[in-house]
PDB file of C-alpha atoms in Angstrom:
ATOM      1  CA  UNK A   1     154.662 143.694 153.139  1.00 85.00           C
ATOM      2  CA  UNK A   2     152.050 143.322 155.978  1.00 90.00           C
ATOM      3  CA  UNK A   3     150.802 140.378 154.290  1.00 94.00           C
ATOM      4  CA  UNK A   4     153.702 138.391 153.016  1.00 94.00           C
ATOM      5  CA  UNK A   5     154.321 139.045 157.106  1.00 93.00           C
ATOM      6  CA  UNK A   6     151.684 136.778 157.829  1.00 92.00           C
ATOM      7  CA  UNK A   7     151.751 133.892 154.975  1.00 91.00           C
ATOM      8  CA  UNK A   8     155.259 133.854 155.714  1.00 91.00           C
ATOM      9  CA  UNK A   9     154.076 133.428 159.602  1.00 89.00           C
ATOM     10  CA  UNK A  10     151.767 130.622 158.457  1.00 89.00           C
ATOM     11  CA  UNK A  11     153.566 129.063 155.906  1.00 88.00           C
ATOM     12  CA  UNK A  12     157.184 129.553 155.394  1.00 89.00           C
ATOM     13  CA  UNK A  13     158.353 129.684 158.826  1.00 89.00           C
ATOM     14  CA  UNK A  14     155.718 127.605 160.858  1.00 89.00           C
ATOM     15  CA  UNK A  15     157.504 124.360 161.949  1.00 88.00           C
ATOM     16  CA  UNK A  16     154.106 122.255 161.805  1.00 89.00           C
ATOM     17  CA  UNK A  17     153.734 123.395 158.060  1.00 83.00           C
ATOM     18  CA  UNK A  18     155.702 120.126 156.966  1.00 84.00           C
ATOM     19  CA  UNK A  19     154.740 120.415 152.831  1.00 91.00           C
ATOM     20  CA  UNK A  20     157.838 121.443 150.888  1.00 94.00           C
ATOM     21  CA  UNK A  21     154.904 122.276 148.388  1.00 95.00           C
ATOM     22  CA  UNK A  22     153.417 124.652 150.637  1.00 95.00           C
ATOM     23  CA  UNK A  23     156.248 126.704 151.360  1.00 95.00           C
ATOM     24  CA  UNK A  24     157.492 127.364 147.491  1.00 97.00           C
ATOM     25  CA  UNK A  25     154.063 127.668 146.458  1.00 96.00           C
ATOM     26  CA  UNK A  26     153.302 130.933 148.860  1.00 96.00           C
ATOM     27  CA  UNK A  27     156.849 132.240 147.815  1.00 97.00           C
ATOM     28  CA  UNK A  28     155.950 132.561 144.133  1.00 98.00           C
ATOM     29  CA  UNK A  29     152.717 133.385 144.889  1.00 97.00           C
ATOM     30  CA  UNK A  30     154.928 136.761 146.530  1.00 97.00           C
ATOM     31  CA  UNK A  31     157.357 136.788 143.288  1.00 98.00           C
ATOM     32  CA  UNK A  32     160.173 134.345 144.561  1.00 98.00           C
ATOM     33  CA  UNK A  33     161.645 132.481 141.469  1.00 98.00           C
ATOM     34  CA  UNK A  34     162.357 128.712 142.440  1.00 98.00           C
ATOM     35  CA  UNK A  35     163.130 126.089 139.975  1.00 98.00           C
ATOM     36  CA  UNK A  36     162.037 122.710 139.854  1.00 98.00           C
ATOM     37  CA  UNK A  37     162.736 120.225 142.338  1.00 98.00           C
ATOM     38  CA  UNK A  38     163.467 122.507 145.025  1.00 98.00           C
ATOM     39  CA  UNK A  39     163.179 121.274 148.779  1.00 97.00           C
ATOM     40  CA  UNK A  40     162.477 124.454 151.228  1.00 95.00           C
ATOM     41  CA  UNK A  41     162.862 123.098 154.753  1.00 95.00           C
ATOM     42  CA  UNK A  42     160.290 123.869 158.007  1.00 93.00           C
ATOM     43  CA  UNK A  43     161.304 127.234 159.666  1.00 94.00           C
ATOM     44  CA  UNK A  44     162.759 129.069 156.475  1.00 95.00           C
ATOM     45  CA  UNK A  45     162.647 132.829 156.726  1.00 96.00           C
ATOM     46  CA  UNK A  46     162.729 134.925 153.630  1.00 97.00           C
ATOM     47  CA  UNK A  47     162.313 138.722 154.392  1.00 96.00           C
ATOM     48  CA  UNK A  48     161.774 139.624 150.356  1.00 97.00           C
ATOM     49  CA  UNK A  49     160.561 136.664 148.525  1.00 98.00           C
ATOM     50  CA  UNK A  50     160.099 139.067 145.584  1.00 98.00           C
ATOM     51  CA  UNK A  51     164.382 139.247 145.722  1.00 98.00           C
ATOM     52  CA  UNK A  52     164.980 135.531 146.086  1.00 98.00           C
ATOM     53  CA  UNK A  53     166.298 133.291 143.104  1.00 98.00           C
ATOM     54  CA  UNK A  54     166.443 129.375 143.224  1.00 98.00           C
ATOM     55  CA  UNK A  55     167.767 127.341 140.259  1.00 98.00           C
ATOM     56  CA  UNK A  56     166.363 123.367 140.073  1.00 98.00           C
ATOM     57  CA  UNK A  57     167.813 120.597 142.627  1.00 98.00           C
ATOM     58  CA  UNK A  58     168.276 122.797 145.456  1.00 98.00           C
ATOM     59  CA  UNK A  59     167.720 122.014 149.367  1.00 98.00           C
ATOM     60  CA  UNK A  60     166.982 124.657 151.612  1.00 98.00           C
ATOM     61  CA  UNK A  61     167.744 123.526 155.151  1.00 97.00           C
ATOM     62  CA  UNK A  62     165.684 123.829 158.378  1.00 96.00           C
ATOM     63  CA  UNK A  63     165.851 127.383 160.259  1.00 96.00           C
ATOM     64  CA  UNK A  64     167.929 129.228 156.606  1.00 98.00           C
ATOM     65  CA  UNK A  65     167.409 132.756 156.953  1.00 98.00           C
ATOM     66  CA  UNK A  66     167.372 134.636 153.791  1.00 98.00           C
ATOM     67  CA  UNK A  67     167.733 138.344 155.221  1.00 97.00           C
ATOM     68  CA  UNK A  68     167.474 139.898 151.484  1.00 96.00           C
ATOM     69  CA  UNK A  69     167.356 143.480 151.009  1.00 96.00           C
ATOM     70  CA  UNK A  70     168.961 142.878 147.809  1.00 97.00           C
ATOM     71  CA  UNK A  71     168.547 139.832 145.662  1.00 98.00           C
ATOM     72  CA  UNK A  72     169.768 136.179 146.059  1.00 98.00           C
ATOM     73  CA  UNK A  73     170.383 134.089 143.522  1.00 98.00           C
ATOM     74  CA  UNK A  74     171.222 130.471 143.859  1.00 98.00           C
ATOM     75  CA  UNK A  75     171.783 128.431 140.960  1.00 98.00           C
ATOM     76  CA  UNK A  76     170.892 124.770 140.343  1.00 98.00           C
ATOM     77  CA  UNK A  77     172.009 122.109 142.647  1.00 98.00           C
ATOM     78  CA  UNK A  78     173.017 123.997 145.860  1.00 98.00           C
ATOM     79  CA  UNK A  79     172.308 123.447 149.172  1.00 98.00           C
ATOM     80  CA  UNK A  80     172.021 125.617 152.117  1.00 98.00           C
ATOM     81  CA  UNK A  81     172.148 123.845 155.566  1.00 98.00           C
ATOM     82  CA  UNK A  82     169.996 124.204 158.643  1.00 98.00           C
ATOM     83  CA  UNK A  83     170.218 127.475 160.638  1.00 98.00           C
ATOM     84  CA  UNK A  84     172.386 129.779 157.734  1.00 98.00           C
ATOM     85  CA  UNK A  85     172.046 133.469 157.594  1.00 98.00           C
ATOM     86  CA  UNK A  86     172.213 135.307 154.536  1.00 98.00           C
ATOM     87  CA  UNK A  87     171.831 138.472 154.583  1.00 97.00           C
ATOM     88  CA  UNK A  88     172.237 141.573 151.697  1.00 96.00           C
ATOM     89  CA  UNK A  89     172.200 144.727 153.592  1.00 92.00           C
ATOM     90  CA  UNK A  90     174.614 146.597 156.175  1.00 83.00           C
ATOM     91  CA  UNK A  91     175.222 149.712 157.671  1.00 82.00           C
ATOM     92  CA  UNK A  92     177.509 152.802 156.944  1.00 79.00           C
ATOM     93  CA  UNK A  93     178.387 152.288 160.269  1.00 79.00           C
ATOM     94  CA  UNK A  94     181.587 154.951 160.426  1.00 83.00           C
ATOM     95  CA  UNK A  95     179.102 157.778 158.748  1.00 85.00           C
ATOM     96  CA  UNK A  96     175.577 158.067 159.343  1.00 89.00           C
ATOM     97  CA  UNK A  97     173.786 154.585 159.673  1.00 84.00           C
ATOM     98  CA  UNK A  98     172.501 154.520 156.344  1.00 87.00           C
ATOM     99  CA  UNK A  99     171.445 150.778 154.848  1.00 87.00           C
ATOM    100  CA  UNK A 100     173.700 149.733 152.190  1.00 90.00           C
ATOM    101  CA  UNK A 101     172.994 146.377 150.050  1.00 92.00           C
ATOM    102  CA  UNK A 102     175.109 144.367 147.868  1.00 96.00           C
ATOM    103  CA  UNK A 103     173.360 141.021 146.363  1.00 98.00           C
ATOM    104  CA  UNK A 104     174.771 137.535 146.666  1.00 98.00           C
ATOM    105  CA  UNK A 105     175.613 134.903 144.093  1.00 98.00           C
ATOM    106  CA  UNK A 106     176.166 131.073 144.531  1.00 98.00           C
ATOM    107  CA  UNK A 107     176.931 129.272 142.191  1.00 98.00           C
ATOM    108  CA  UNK A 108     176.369 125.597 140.652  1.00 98.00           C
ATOM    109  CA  UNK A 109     176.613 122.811 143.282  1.00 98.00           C
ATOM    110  CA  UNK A 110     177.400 124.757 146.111  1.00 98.00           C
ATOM    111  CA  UNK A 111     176.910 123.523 149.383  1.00 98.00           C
ATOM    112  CA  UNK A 112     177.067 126.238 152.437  1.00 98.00           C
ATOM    113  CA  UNK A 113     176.707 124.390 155.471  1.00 97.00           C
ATOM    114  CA  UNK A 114     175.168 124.519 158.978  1.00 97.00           C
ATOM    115  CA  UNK A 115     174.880 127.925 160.825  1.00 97.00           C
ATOM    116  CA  UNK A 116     176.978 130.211 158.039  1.00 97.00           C
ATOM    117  CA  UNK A 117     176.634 133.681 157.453  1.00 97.00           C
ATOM    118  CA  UNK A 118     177.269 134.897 154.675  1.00 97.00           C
ATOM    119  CA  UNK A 119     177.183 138.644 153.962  1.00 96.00           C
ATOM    120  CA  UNK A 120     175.974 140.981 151.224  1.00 96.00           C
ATOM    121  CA  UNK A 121     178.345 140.740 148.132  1.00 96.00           C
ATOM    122  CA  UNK A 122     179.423 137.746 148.511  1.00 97.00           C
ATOM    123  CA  UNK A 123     179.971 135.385 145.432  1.00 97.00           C
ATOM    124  CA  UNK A 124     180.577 131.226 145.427  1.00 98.00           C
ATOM    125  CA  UNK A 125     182.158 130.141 142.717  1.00 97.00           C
ATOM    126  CA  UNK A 126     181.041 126.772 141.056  1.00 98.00           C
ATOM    127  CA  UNK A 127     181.139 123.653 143.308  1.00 98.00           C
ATOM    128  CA  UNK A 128     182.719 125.985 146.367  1.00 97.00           C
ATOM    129  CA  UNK A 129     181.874 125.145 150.042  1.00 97.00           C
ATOM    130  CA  UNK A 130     181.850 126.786 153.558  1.00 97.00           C
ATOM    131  CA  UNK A 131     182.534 124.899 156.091  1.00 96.00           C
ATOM    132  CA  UNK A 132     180.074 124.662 159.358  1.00 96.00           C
ATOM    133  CA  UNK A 133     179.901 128.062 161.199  1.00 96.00           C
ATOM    134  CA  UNK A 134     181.281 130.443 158.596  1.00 95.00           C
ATOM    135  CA  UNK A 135     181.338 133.566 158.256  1.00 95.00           C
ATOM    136  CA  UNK A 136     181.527 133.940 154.188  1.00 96.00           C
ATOM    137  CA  UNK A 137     181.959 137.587 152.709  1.00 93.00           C
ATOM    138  CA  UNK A 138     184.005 138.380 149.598  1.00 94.00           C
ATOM    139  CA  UNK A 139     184.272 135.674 146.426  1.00 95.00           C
ATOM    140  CA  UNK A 140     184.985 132.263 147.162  1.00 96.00           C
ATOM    141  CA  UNK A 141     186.622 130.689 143.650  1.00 96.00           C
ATOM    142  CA  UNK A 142     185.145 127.524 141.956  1.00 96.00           C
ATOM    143  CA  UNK A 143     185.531 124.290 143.740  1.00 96.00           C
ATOM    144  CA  UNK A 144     187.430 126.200 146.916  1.00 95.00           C
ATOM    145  CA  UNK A 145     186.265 125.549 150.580  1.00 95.00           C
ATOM    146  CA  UNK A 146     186.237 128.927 152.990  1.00 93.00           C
ATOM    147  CA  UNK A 147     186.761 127.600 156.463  1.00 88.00           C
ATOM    148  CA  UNK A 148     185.650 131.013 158.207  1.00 73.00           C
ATOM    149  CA  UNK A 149     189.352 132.599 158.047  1.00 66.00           C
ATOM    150  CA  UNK A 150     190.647 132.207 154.816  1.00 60.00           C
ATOM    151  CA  UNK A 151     190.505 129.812 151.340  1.00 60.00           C
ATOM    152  CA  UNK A 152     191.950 126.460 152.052  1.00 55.00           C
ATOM    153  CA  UNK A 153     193.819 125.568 148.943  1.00 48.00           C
ATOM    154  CA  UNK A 154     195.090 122.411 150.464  1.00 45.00           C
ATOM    155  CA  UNK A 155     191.461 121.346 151.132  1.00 48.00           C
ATOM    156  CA  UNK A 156     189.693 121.408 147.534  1.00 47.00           C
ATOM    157  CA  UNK A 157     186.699 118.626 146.673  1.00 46.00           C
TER     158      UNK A 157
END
């Protein structure tokens, strides 16, 4: 943990580390599973890389914060834009403060935009989208947008 703490330091979340390359190597070299073609961003944070999944085609955008205590998995051709937060775990808040951790799925062409957050258990559908600022939690259905409140059914792509 210690030392994933400092590659991650030097690597992953350095903004003058400007090699894609770089960055995805030094994940899998910690057990992160990332497909081909795969563009990870300056200033990425991944707390776990050892829980993170990344089909082909994907873009990870500047400052994404994968906050996995439980695993991620992204399949091919998504995108997550510049400053999200995803995060797996929570807090039995009402009881006694224990962590609790659901995983999060998103599927195929997904794009979850600028400065989401999307919580633990969350699921995209196929071709879904969050709009800028979310807050995502639940299961968004294939090719639906979440705009932060609700699903916009009016406002499929």
């Amino acid at each position: 943990m210690y030392l994933w703490s400092v590659v991650e330091l030097l690597f992953v979340t350095n903004p003058w580390q400007i090699s894609s390359g770089l960055r995805i190597a030094a994940l899998r070299l910690f057990g992160a599973e990332i497909g081909e073609n795969v563009i990870f961003r300056p200033r990425t944070r991944v707390r776990f890389p050892w829980k993170l999944h990344i089909g082909d085609d994907c873009w990870i955008g500047e400052g994404a914060w994968f906050h996995n205590q439980d695993h991620v998995w992204l399949e091919h051709d998504v995108v997550v834009s510049q400053e999200t937060f995803i995060t797996t775990g929570s807090h039995r808040h009402r009881h006694d403060m224990a962590l609790v951790t659901a995983p999060v799925h998103v599927g195929a062409g997904t794009w979850i935009t600028t400065r989401c957050i999307v919580l633990g258990g969350t699921r995209f559908g196929r071709s879904s989208l969050a709009t800028p600022g979310s807050v995502v939690r639940g299961t968004v259905p294939d090719g639906a947008v979440w705009d932060g409140r609700e699903l916009s059914a009016r406002t499929r792509f």
